[in-house]
Amino acid sequence: MKDPVDRPLLFLDVDGPLLPFGEPGDRYPNHPAPDAESNNPLLARLDPALGPLLSALPCELIWATTWMHDANRSVSPLLGLPPLDVLDRPDSTDDRVDAWFGLHWKTRALVHRAAGRPFIWVDDEIGDGDREWVAANHSARALLHCVDARTGLRPSDFAVLFDWLQYTVW
């Protein structure tokens, strides 16, 4: 086995995958958030059972979210996760080009951060342009796993992640 530093990366979004949006009128389980350093009412939608499932994945977790470093203060403690590295929003002059190609703001940044390592990107806003760009610009394996924002991460999503990681040589 290689050094854990070389493990695959998992870039994780918060809104959608961890905090489902649902349809108007949908009801969500209410998970009390007494230890969070945030009064964000959406945190009640965060299922603490996701923390052990994420921790069990044989990869390095990295926040890839507009929550940025606030995810470590507000979300990590509720999931029982340690502070994670954060994919910073790039200061890009390519925004118009990326929009034209249909790239998410995270796409280039996460390929750059992966630096040739295998990675998973879990998000609810992954499109065909992102998939094509990653395939053309990243030499290692990559799984771009789009989660339904109405339901968030489900057991079936974790089965896909575990299966992909099982067959990723590292």
PDB file of C-alpha atoms in Angstrom:
ATOM      1  CA  MET A   1       0.000   0.000   0.000  1.00  0.00           C
ATOM      2  CA  LYS A   2       1.249   3.463  -0.802  1.00  0.00           C
ATOM      3  CA  ASP A   3       1.643   6.273   1.669  1.00  0.00           C
ATOM      4  CA  PRO A   4      -1.745   7.648   2.871  1.00  0.00           C
ATOM      5  CA  VAL A   5      -0.659  11.001   1.452  1.00  0.00           C
ATOM      6  CA  ASP A   6      -1.164   9.456  -1.989  1.00  0.00           C
ATOM      7  CA  ARG A   7      -4.710   8.279  -1.302  1.00  0.00           C
ATOM      8  CA  PRO A   8      -7.429   9.395  -3.711  1.00  0.00           C
ATOM      9  CA  LEU A   9      -9.042  12.730  -2.918  1.00  0.00           C
ATOM     10  CA  LEU A  10     -12.737  13.299  -2.366  1.00  0.00           C
ATOM     11  CA  PHE A  11     -13.926  16.852  -3.015  1.00  0.00           C
ATOM     12  CA  LEU A  12     -17.182  17.345  -1.106  1.00  0.00           C
ATOM     13  CA  ASP A  13     -19.845  19.992  -1.586  1.00  0.00           C
ATOM     14  CA  VAL A  14     -22.182  20.931   1.292  1.00  0.00           C
ATOM     15  CA  ASP A  15     -25.339  22.477  -0.199  1.00  0.00           C
ATOM     16  CA  GLY A  16     -27.231  19.708  -1.969  1.00  0.00           C
ATOM     17  CA  PRO A  17     -25.157  16.631  -1.063  1.00  0.00           C
ATOM     18  CA  LEU A  18     -25.081  17.200   2.728  1.00  0.00           C
ATOM     19  CA  LEU A  19     -27.862  19.758   3.086  1.00  0.00           C
ATOM     20  CA  PRO A  20     -30.659  18.630   0.736  1.00  0.00           C
ATOM     21  CA  PHE A  21     -32.895  21.277  -0.795  1.00  0.00           C
ATOM     22  CA  GLY A  22     -35.926  19.166  -1.698  1.00  0.00           C
ATOM     23  CA  GLU A  23     -39.088  20.414  -3.255  1.00  0.00           C
ATOM     24  CA  PRO A  24     -41.308  23.085  -1.708  1.00  0.00           C
ATOM     25  CA  GLY A  25     -43.244  21.495   1.110  1.00  0.00           C
ATOM     26  CA  ASP A  26     -40.822  18.572   1.582  1.00  0.00           C
ATOM     27  CA  ARG A  27     -40.219  17.662   5.177  1.00  0.00           C
ATOM     28  CA  TYR A  28     -36.795  16.817   6.477  1.00  0.00           C
ATOM     29  CA  PRO A  29     -35.700  15.078   9.625  1.00  0.00           C
ATOM     30  CA  ASN A  30     -34.634  17.621  12.196  1.00  0.00           C
ATOM     31  CA  HIS A  31     -31.157  16.887  13.547  1.00  0.00           C
ATOM     32  CA  PRO A  32     -30.378  19.202  16.475  1.00  0.00           C
ATOM     33  CA  ALA A  33     -27.149  21.142  16.001  1.00  0.00           C
ATOM     34  CA  PRO A  34     -26.132  22.247  19.499  1.00  0.00           C
ATOM     35  CA  ASP A  35     -22.370  22.279  18.882  1.00  0.00           C
ATOM     36  CA  ALA A  36     -22.328  24.152  15.590  1.00  0.00           C
ATOM     37  CA  GLU A  37     -20.790  27.605  15.457  1.00  0.00           C
ATOM     38  CA  SER A  38     -23.557  28.786  13.151  1.00  0.00           C
ATOM     39  CA  ASN A  39     -27.192  29.716  13.448  1.00  0.00           C
ATOM     40  CA  ASN A  40     -27.867  28.543   9.898  1.00  0.00           C
ATOM     41  CA  PRO A  41     -31.285  26.814  10.031  1.00  0.00           C
ATOM     42  CA  LEU A  42     -30.297  24.532   7.133  1.00  0.00           C
ATOM     43  CA  LEU A  43     -27.853  22.726   9.441  1.00  0.00           C
ATOM     44  CA  ALA A  44     -30.840  20.934  10.972  1.00  0.00           C
ATOM     45  CA  ARG A  45     -31.020  19.001   7.666  1.00  0.00           C
ATOM     46  CA  LEU A  46     -27.495  17.650   8.158  1.00  0.00           C
ATOM     47  CA  ASP A  47     -27.672  13.947   8.988  1.00  0.00           C
ATOM     48  CA  PRO A  48     -24.924  13.157  11.527  1.00  0.00           C
ATOM     49  CA  ALA A  49     -24.926   9.530  10.293  1.00  0.00           C
ATOM     50  CA  LEU A  50     -23.136  10.758   7.158  1.00  0.00           C
ATOM     51  CA  GLY A  51     -19.996  11.523   9.169  1.00  0.00           C
ATOM     52  CA  PRO A  52     -19.005   7.892   9.884  1.00  0.00           C
ATOM     53  CA  LEU A  53     -19.814   6.926   6.290  1.00  0.00           C
ATOM     54  CA  LEU A  54     -17.551   9.677   4.967  1.00  0.00           C
ATOM     55  CA  SER A  55     -14.799   8.803   7.474  1.00  0.00           C
ATOM     56  CA  ALA A  56     -14.887   5.161   6.369  1.00  0.00           C
ATOM     57  CA  LEU A  57     -14.048   6.044   2.763  1.00  0.00           C
ATOM     58  CA  PRO A  58     -10.373   5.277   2.003  1.00  0.00           C
ATOM     59  CA  CYS A  59      -9.589   8.739   0.681  1.00  0.00           C
ATOM     60  CA  GLU A  60      -8.649  12.242   1.753  1.00  0.00           C
ATOM     61  CA  LEU A  61     -11.721  14.443   2.246  1.00  0.00           C
ATOM     62  CA  ILE A  62     -11.552  18.067   1.075  1.00  0.00           C
ATOM     63  CA  TRP A  63     -14.317  20.658   1.316  1.00  0.00           C
ATOM     64  CA  ALA A  64     -15.290  21.981  -2.134  1.00  0.00           C
ATOM     65  CA  THR A  65     -18.079  24.328  -1.206  1.00  0.00           C
ATOM     66  CA  THR A  66     -19.081  27.977  -1.095  1.00  0.00           C
ATOM     67  CA  TRP A  67     -19.077  27.491   2.692  1.00  0.00           C
ATOM     68  CA  MET A  68     -15.266  27.542   2.326  1.00  0.00           C
ATOM     69  CA  HIS A  69     -13.526  27.482   5.743  1.00  0.00           C
ATOM     70  CA  ASP A  70     -16.850  27.943   7.536  1.00  0.00           C
ATOM     71  CA  ALA A  71     -17.552  24.264   6.716  1.00  0.00           C
ATOM     72  CA  ASN A  72     -14.885  23.334   9.273  1.00  0.00           C
ATOM     73  CA  ARG A  73     -16.526  25.490  11.949  1.00  0.00           C
ATOM     74  CA  SER A  74     -20.153  24.614  11.224  1.00  0.00           C
ATOM     75  CA  VAL A  75     -20.384  21.284   9.397  1.00  0.00           C
ATOM     76  CA  SER A  76     -17.359  19.182  10.427  1.00  0.00           C
ATOM     77  CA  PRO A  77     -18.225  19.132  14.168  1.00  0.00           C
ATOM     78  CA  LEU A  78     -21.787  17.994  13.442  1.00  0.00           C
ATOM     79  CA  LEU A  79     -20.488  15.110  11.342  1.00  0.00           C
ATOM     80  CA  GLY A  80     -17.708  14.185  13.767  1.00  0.00           C
ATOM     81  CA  LEU A  81     -15.090  15.032  11.141  1.00  0.00           C
ATOM     82  CA  PRO A  82     -11.773  16.695  11.852  1.00  0.00           C
ATOM     83  CA  PRO A  83     -11.045  19.993  10.125  1.00  0.00           C
ATOM     84  CA  LEU A  84     -10.577  19.307   6.410  1.00  0.00           C
ATOM     85  CA  ASP A  85      -8.553  21.054   3.742  1.00  0.00           C
ATOM     86  CA  VAL A  86     -10.643  23.506   1.744  1.00  0.00           C
ATOM     87  CA  LEU A  87     -10.647  24.039  -2.010  1.00  0.00           C
ATOM     88  CA  ASP A  88     -10.417  27.814  -2.254  1.00  0.00           C
ATOM     89  CA  ARG A  89     -12.391  29.658  -4.869  1.00  0.00           C
ATOM     90  CA  PRO A  90      -9.896  30.611  -7.569  1.00  0.00           C
ATOM     91  CA  ASP A  91      -9.193  34.190  -8.549  1.00  0.00           C
ATOM     92  CA  SER A  92      -9.753  33.413 -12.198  1.00  0.00           C
ATOM     93  CA  THR A  93      -9.724  35.531 -15.279  1.00  0.00           C
ATOM     94  CA  ASP A  94     -11.262  32.568 -17.132  1.00  0.00           C
ATOM     95  CA  ASP A  95     -14.793  32.958 -15.713  1.00  0.00           C
ATOM     96  CA  ARG A  96     -16.333  33.933 -19.073  1.00  0.00           C
ATOM     97  CA  VAL A  97     -14.524  31.102 -20.850  1.00  0.00           C
ATOM     98  CA  ASP A  98     -15.571  28.609 -18.166  1.00  0.00           C
ATOM     99  CA  ALA A  99     -19.182  29.770 -18.383  1.00  0.00           C
ATOM    100  CA  TRP A 100     -19.100  29.419 -22.160  1.00  0.00           C
ATOM    101  CA  PHE A 101     -17.780  25.847 -21.861  1.00  0.00           C
ATOM    102  CA  GLY A 102     -20.262  25.081 -19.081  1.00  0.00           C
ATOM    103  CA  LEU A 103     -17.612  24.569 -16.416  1.00  0.00           C
ATOM    104  CA  HIS A 104     -18.381  24.879 -12.743  1.00  0.00           C
ATOM    105  CA  TRP A 105     -16.089  27.292 -10.868  1.00  0.00           C
ATOM    106  CA  LYS A 106     -14.629  24.297  -9.019  1.00  0.00           C
ATOM    107  CA  THR A 107     -13.629  22.218 -12.051  1.00  0.00           C
ATOM    108  CA  ARG A 108     -10.251  23.729 -12.885  1.00  0.00           C
ATOM    109  CA  ALA A 109      -9.412  24.275  -9.216  1.00  0.00           C
ATOM    110  CA  LEU A 110     -10.006  20.677  -8.175  1.00  0.00           C
ATOM    111  CA  VAL A 111      -8.045  19.254 -11.120  1.00  0.00           C
ATOM    112  CA  HIS A 112      -5.194  21.590 -10.179  1.00  0.00           C
ATOM    113  CA  ARG A 113      -5.440  20.564  -6.491  1.00  0.00           C
ATOM    114  CA  ALA A 114      -5.545  16.853  -7.404  1.00  0.00           C
ATOM    115  CA  ALA A 115      -2.209  17.276  -9.217  1.00  0.00           C
ATOM    116  CA  GLY A 116      -2.455  13.920 -10.970  1.00  0.00           C
ATOM    117  CA  ARG A 117      -3.946  11.977  -8.049  1.00  0.00           C
ATOM    118  CA  PRO A 118      -7.195  10.033  -8.505  1.00  0.00           C
ATOM    119  CA  PHE A 119     -10.200  11.915  -7.172  1.00  0.00           C
ATOM    120  CA  ILE A 120     -13.932  11.897  -6.608  1.00  0.00           C
ATOM    121  CA  TRP A 121     -16.004  15.049  -6.838  1.00  0.00           C
ATOM    122  CA  VAL A 122     -19.350  14.864  -5.015  1.00  0.00           C
ATOM    123  CA  ASP A 123     -21.616  17.765  -5.944  1.00  0.00           C
ATOM    124  CA  ASP A 124     -25.131  18.488  -7.160  1.00  0.00           C
ATOM    125  CA  GLU A 125     -24.022  20.813  -9.977  1.00  0.00           C
ATOM    126  CA  ILE A 126     -21.761  18.650 -12.154  1.00  0.00           C
ATOM    127  CA  GLY A 127     -22.458  18.921 -15.866  1.00  0.00           C
ATOM    128  CA  ASP A 128     -21.298  17.427 -19.140  1.00  0.00           C
ATOM    129  CA  GLY A 129     -18.823  20.275 -19.670  1.00  0.00           C
ATOM    130  CA  ASP A 130     -17.151  19.452 -16.352  1.00  0.00           C
ATOM    131  CA  ARG A 131     -16.909  15.761 -17.247  1.00  0.00           C
ATOM    132  CA  GLU A 132     -15.418  16.504 -20.667  1.00  0.00           C
ATOM    133  CA  TRP A 133     -12.904  19.003 -19.273  1.00  0.00           C
ATOM    134  CA  VAL A 134     -11.738  16.650 -16.497  1.00  0.00           C
ATOM    135  CA  ALA A 135     -11.385  13.759 -18.973  1.00  0.00           C
ATOM    136  CA  ALA A 136      -9.256  15.943 -21.261  1.00  0.00           C
ATOM    137  CA  ASN A 137      -7.156  17.599 -18.540  1.00  0.00           C
ATOM    138  CA  HIS A 138      -6.627  15.024 -15.780  1.00  0.00           C
ATOM    139  CA  SER A 139      -4.462  11.958 -16.370  1.00  0.00           C
ATOM    140  CA  ALA A 140      -5.558   9.907 -13.343  1.00  0.00           C
ATOM    141  CA  ARG A 141      -8.929   8.310 -12.656  1.00  0.00           C
ATOM    142  CA  ALA A 142     -11.722  10.658 -11.662  1.00  0.00           C
ATOM    143  CA  LEU A 143     -15.314  10.065 -10.621  1.00  0.00           C
ATOM    144  CA  LEU A 144     -17.606  13.059 -10.929  1.00  0.00           C
ATOM    145  CA  HIS A 145     -20.578  11.936  -8.873  1.00  0.00           C
ATOM    146  CA  CYS A 146     -23.654  14.131  -9.154  1.00  0.00           C
ATOM    147  CA  VAL A 147     -25.993  13.909  -6.164  1.00  0.00           C
ATOM    148  CA  ASP A 148     -29.697  14.718  -6.325  1.00  0.00           C
ATOM    149  CA  ALA A 149     -29.992  17.977  -4.346  1.00  0.00           C
ATOM    150  CA  ARG A 150     -33.560  17.122  -3.380  1.00  0.00           C
ATOM    151  CA  THR A 151     -32.460  14.112  -1.333  1.00  0.00           C
ATOM    152  CA  GLY A 152     -28.751  14.618  -0.639  1.00  0.00           C
ATOM    153  CA  LEU A 153     -26.279  11.767  -0.196  1.00  0.00           C
ATOM    154  CA  ARG A 154     -28.007   8.386   0.112  1.00  0.00           C
ATOM    155  CA  PRO A 155     -26.724   4.869   0.860  1.00  0.00           C
ATOM    156  CA  SER A 156     -26.751   4.133  -2.885  1.00  0.00           C
ATOM    157  CA  ASP A 157     -24.330   7.030  -3.421  1.00  0.00           C
ATOM    158  CA  PHE A 158     -21.920   5.584  -0.860  1.00  0.00           C
ATOM    159  CA  ALA A 159     -22.087   2.210  -2.622  1.00  0.00           C
ATOM    160  CA  VAL A 160     -20.935   3.913  -5.840  1.00  0.00           C
ATOM    161  CA  LEU A 161     -18.113   5.720  -4.017  1.00  0.00           C
ATOM    162  CA  PHE A 162     -16.906   2.562  -2.234  1.00  0.00           C
ATOM    163  CA  ASP A 163     -17.002   0.550  -5.478  1.00  0.00           C
ATOM    164  CA  TRP A 164     -15.017   3.180  -7.369  1.00  0.00           C
ATOM    165  CA  LEU A 165     -12.426   3.442  -4.592  1.00  0.00           C
ATOM    166  CA  GLN A 166     -12.086  -0.339  -4.426  1.00  0.00           C
ATOM    167  CA  TYR A 167     -10.932  -0.417  -8.041  1.00  0.00           C
ATOM    168  CA  THR A 168      -8.704   2.627  -7.863  1.00  0.00           C
ATOM    169  CA  VAL A 169      -5.066   1.606  -7.641  1.00  0.00           C
ATOM    170  CA  TRP A 170      -3.112   3.841  -5.322  1.00  0.00           C
TER     171      TRP A 170
END
